[in-house]
Short mmCIF file of C-alpha atoms in Angstrom, two decimals:
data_model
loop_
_atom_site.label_atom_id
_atom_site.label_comp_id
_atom_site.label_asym_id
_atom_site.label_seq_id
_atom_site.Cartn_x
_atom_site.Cartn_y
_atom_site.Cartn_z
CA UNK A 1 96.22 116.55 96.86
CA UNK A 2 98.49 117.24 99.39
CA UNK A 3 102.13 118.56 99.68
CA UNK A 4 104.43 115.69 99.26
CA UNK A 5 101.95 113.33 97.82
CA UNK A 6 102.37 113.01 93.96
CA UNK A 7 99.82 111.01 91.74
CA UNK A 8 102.32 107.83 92.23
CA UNK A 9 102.54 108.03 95.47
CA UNK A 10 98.26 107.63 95.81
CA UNK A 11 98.37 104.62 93.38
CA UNK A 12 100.74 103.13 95.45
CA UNK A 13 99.07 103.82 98.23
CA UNK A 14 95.76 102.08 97.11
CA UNK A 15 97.66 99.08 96.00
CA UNK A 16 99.69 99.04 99.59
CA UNK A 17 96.17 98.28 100.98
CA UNK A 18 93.98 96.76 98.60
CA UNK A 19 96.13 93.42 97.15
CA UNK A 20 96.71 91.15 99.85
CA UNK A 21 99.68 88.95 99.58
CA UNK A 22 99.23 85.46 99.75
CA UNK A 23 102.10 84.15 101.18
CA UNK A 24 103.05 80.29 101.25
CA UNK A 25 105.30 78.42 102.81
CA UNK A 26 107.68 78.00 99.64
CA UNK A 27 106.96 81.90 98.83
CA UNK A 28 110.70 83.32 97.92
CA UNK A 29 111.98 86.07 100.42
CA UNK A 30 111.29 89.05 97.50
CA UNK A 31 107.82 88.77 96.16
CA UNK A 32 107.50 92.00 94.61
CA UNK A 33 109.88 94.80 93.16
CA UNK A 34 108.79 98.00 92.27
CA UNK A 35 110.46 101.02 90.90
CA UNK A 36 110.03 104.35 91.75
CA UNK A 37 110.82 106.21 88.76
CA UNK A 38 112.46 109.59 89.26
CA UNK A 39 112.40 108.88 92.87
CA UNK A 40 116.14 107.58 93.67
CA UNK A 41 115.41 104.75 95.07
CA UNK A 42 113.41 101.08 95.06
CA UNK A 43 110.80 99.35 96.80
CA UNK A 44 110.80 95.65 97.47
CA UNK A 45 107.61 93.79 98.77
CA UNK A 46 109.39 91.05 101.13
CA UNK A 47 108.17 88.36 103.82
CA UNK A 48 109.63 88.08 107.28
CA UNK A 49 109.98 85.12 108.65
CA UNK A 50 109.77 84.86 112.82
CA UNK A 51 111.48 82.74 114.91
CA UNK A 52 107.70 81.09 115.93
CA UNK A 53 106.99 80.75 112.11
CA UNK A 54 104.75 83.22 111.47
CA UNK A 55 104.72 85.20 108.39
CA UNK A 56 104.80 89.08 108.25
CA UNK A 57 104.58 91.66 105.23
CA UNK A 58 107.11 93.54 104.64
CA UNK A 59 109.00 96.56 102.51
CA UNK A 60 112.17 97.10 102.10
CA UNK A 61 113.43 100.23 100.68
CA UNK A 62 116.52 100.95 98.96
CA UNK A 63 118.97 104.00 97.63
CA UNK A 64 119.52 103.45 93.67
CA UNK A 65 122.70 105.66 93.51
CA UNK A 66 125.46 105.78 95.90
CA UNK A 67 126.67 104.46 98.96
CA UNK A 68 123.87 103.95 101.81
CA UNK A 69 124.24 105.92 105.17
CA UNK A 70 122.83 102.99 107.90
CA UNK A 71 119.89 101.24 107.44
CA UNK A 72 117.01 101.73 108.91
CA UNK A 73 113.31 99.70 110.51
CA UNK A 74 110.03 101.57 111.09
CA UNK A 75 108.22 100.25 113.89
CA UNK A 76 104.40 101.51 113.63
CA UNK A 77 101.78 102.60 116.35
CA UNK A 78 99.51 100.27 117.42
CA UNK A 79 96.48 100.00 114.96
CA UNK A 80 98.44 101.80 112.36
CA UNK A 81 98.92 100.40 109.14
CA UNK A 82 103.01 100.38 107.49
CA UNK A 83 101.84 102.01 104.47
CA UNK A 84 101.54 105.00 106.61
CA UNK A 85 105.15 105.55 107.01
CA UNK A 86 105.80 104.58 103.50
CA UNK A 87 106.16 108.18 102.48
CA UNK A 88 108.82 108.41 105.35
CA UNK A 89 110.66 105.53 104.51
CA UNK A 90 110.77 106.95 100.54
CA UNK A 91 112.19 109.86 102.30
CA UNK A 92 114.31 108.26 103.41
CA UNK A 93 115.27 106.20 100.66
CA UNK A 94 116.20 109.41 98.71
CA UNK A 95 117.86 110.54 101.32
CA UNK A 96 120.70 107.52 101.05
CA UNK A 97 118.86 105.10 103.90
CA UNK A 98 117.98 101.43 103.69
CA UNK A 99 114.68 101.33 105.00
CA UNK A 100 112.54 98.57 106.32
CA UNK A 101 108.66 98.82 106.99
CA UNK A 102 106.65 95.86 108.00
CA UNK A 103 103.25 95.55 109.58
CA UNK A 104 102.96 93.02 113.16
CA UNK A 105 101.41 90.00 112.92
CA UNK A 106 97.81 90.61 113.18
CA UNK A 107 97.85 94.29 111.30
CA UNK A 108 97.57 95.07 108.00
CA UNK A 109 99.26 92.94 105.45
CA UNK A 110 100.18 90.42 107.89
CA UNK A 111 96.63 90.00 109.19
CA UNK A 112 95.53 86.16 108.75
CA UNK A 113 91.68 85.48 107.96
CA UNK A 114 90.39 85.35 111.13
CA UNK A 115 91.44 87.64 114.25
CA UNK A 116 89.21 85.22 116.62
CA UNK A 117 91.57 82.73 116.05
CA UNK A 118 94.67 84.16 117.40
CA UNK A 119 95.74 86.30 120.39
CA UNK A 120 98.82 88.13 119.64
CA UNK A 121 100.54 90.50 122.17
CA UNK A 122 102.34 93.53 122.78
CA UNK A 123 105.54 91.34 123.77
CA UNK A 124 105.24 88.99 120.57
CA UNK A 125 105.48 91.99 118.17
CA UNK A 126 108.74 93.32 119.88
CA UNK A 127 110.03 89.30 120.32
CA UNK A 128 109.21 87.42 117.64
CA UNK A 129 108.01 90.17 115.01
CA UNK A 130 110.47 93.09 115.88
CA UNK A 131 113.62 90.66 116.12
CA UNK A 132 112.40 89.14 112.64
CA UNK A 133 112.85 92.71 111.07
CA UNK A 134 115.79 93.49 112.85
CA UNK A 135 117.73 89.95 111.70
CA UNK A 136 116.60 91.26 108.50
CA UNK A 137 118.20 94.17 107.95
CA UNK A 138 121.06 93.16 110.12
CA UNK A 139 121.70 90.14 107.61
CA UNK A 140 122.03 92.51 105.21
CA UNK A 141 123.52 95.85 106.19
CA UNK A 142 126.89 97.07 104.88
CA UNK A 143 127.10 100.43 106.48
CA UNK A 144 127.97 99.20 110.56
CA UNK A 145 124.97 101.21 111.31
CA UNK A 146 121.08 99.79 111.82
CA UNK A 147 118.85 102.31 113.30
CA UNK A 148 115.14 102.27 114.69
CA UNK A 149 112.53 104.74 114.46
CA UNK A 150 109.75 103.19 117.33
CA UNK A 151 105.94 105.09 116.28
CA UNK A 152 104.10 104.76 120.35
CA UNK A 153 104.32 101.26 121.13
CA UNK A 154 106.69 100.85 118.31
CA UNK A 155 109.45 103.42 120.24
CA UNK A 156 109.09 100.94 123.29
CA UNK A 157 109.47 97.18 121.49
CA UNK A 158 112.94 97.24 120.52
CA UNK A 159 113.99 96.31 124.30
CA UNK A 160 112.06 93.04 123.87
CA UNK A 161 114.59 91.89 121.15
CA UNK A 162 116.99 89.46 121.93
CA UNK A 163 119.04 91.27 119.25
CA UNK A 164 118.29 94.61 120.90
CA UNK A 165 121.82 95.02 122.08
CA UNK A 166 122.80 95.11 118.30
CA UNK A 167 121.00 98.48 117.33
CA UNK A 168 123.27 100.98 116.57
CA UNK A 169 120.37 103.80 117.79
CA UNK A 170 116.85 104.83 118.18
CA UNK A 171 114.72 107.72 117.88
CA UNK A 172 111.62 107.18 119.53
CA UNK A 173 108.31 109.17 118.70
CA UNK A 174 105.64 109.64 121.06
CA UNK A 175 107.00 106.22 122.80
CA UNK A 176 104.97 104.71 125.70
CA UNK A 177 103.09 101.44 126.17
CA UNK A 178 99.65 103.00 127.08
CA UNK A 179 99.56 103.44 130.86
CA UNK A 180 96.01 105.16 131.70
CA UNK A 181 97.74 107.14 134.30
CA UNK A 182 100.07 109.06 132.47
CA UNK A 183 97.62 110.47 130.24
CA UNK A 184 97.47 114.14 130.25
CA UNK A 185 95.03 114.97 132.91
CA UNK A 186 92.40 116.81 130.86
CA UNK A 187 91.67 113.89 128.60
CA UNK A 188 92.46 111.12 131.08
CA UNK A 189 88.96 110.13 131.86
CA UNK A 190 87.59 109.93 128.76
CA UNK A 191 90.32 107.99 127.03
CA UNK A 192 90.18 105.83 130.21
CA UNK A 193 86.60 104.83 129.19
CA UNK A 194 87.42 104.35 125.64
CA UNK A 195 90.39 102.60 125.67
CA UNK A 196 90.46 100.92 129.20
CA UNK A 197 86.81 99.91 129.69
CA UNK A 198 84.60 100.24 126.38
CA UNK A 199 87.86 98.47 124.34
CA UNK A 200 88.54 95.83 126.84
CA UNK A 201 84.52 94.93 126.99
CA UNK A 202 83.89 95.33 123.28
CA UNK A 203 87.14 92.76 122.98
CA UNK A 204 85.60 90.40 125.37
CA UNK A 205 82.32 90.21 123.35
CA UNK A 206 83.65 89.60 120.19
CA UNK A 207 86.72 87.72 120.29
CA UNK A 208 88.98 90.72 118.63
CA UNK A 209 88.67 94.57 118.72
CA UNK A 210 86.73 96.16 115.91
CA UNK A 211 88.69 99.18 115.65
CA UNK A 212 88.09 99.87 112.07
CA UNK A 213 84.64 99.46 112.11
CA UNK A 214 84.07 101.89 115.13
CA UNK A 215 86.60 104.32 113.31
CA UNK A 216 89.27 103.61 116.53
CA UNK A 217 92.70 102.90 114.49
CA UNK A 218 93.03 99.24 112.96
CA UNK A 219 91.08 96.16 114.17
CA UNK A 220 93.16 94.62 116.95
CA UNK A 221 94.25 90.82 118.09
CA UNK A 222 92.66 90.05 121.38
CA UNK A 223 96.10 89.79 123.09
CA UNK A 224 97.21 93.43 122.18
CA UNK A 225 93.68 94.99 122.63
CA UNK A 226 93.36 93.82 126.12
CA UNK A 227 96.82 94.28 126.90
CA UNK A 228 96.22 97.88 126.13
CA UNK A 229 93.51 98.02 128.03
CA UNK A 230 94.39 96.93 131.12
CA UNK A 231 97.82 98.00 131.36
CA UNK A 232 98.92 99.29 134.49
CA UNK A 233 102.12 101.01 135.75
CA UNK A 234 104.53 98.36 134.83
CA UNK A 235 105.26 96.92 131.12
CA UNK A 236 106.13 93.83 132.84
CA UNK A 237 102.70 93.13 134.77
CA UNK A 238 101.41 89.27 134.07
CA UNK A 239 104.99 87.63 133.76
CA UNK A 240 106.35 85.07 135.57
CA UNK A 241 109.60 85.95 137.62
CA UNK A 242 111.98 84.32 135.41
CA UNK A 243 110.19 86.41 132.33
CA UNK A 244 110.36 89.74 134.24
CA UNK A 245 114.13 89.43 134.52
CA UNK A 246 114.28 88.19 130.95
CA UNK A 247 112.87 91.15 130.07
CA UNK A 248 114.93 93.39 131.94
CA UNK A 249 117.95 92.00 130.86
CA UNK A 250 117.21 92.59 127.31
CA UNK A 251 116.05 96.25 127.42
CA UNK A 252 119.32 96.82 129.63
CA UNK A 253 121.41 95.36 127.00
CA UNK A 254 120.35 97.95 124.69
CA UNK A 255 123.31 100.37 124.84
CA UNK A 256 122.90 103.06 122.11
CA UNK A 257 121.82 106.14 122.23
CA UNK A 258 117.97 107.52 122.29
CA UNK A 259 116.06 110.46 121.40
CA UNK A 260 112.69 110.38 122.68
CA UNK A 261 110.60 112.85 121.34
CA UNK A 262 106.93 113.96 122.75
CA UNK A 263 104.50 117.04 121.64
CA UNK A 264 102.93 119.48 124.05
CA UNK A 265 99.53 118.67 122.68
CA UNK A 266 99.66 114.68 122.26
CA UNK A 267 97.22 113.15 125.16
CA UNK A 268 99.05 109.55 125.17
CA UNK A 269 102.74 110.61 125.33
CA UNK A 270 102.88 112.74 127.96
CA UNK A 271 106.63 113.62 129.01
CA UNK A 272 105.42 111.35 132.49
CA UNK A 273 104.38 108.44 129.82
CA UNK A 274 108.05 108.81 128.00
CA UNK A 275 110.01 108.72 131.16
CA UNK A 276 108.31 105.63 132.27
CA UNK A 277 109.02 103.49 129.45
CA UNK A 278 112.40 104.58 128.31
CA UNK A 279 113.52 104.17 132.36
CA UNK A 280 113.40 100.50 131.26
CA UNK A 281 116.63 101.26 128.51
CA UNK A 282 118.85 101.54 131.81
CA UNK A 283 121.94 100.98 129.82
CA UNK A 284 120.84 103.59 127.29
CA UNK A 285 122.34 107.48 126.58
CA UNK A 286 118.90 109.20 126.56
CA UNK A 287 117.92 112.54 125.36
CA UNK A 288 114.41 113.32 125.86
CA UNK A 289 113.03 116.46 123.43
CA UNK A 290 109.28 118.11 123.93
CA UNK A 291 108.18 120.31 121.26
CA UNK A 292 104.89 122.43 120.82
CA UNK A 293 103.02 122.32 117.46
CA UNK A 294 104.69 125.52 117.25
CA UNK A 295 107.90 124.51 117.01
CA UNK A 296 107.39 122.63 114.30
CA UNK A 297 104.96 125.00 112.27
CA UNK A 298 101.77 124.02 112.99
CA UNK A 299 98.96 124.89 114.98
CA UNK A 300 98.61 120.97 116.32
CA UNK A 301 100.07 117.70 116.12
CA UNK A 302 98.94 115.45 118.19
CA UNK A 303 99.82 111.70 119.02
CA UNK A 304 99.59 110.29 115.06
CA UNK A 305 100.44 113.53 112.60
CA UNK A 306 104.21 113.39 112.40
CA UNK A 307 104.85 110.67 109.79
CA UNK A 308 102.36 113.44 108.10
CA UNK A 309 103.79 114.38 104.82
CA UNK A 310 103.29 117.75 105.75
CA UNK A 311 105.97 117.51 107.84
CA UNK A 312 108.70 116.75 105.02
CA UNK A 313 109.95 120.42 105.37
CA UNK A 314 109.99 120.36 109.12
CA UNK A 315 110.31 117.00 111.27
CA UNK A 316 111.47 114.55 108.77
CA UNK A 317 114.28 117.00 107.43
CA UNK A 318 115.11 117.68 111.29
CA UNK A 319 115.40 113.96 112.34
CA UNK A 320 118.14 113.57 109.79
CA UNK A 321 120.46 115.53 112.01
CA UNK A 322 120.14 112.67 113.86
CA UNK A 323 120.05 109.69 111.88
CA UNK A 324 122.86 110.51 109.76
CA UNK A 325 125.19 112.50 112.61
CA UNK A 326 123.54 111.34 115.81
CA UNK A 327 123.31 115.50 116.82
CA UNK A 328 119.85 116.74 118.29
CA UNK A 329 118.33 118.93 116.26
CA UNK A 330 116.27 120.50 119.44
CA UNK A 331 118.63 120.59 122.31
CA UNK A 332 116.43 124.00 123.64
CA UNK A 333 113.81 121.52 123.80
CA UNK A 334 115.31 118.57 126.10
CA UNK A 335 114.04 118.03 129.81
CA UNK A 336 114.95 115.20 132.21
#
């Protein structure tokens, strides 16, 4: 068993992913309420509600004792399930944050029966799905302060929100929306053919990628699959005019201040990759950090290993320089 990971925390796990919920129209907002004994804090199984009705899964983490220091959402990867940052988010928890985790419409616990039947995107998740969890927490926030911590695609939604101006700050990790051409040069042609040809084709033929079955992340909606895969340059590519401008608008509203952090050995989010997609927060204060495995302790790290709990000690302890203060705990590490 790992560091970090107590007996609890595996049960939970294997519940997180084994018991669908069956959620109904009349279901009440709380479902579920766990306790985490000995843990400081409490887990609530919740439903979000978007603005296009669909129904999302979510978890919503709380501080037993004392007052809470800002509140927090979780935005995952793409393909990655919420109950991998739930060891963050009990972090956390402990650590006096309201946390929200939730999985997008199509992932997870918020998959419906059939993926043929639906094509979500990339810009639903950070419209309708994103701005359902951030109406959440902002609904019910008493500290002045709602954060977001963005995993990959999950650092780059929050400009989609029409609530986006309303987030207090956001620490982006690994953040990017999957541009072949920013992938660090070494790997770029074989990621090319796995992710922009043999996922786009595989897509095609079956009506929804099959990532779990092929061992590539989560199975995928058709609409984010082949938006992946045939992203170029710009985020905006396949909007109308009056969309594009939409879009802009929003992501400029955003006014708070970002740390975008990257690793010297993740393929995806290069520091090229980072700078494209956080030049769309044009209103933003943005502090851009790139460690090495080394900095950190380790020998690698990758794309996926920092909500790790092996990285209690290290990352997760760091970042709380800046979610509590707003101070960079690397500012050796910052380029332009």
């Amino acid at each position: 068993m790992e560091a970090g990971h107590t007996a609890r925390d595996i049960l939970i796990g294997i519940d997180d992913g084994c018991t669908p919920l069956n959620f109904t129209r009349g279901s009440a907002a709380v479902i579920m309420r766990r306790i985490s004994t000995g843990r400081q804090m409490q887990e609530n199984r919740i439903e979000l509600l978007c603005a296009d009705g669909v129904r999302l899964a979510g978890d919503w983490w709380l501080p037993l004792a004392g007052a809470s220091v800002a509140t927090v959402v979780i935005n995952p990867a793409t393909g990655v399930l919420a109950r991998y940052y739930h060891y963050y988010a009990r972090f956390l928890a402990r650590q006096g944050f309201n946390v929200l985790t939730y999985d997008y419409r199509g992932i997870g616990q918020s998959r419906p029966a059939d993926l043929r039947r639906v094509s979500y995107t990339w810009r639903q998740w950070g419209q309708q799905d994103f701005d359902a969890a951030l109406r959440h927490v902002l609904d019910r926030d008493e500290t002045g302060r709602v954060l977001v911590i963005g995993h990959s695609i999950g650092g780059f939604l929050p400009g989609y929100a029409s609530m986006a101006h309303r987030i207090s700050g956001l620490l982006s990790v690994g953040g990017q929306f999957g541009y072949w051409g920013d992938y660090r040069l070494s790997k770029r042609l074989p990621m090319a053919i796995k992710w922009h040809m043999a996922m786009p084709a595989i897509t095609a033929a079956m009506g929804y990628f099959p990532g779990k079955r092929l061992g590539w992340l989560e199975d995928l909606p058709k609409g984010v699959a082949l938006g992946w895969g045939l992203q170029q340059h710009r985020a905006e590519q396949g909007l109308t005019p009056a969309e594009t401008t939409e879009m802009r608008t929003r992501f400029a509203a955003f006014k708070g201040p970002v740390l975008a952090v990257s690793m010297s050995d993740d393929p995806i989010a290069t520091p090229k990759a980072v700078n494209r997609a956080m030049a769309y927060y044009s209103g933003a204060s943005i502090a851009k950090v790139h460690l090495s495995p080394e900095d950190l302790g380790f020998d690698t790290v990758g794309h996926f290993d920092l909500f790790h709990a092996r990285h209690e000690q290290g990352f997760w302890r760091s970042s709380l320089d800046w979610l509590r203060e707003g101070r960079n705990p690397w500012p050796s590490r910052v380029y332009l």
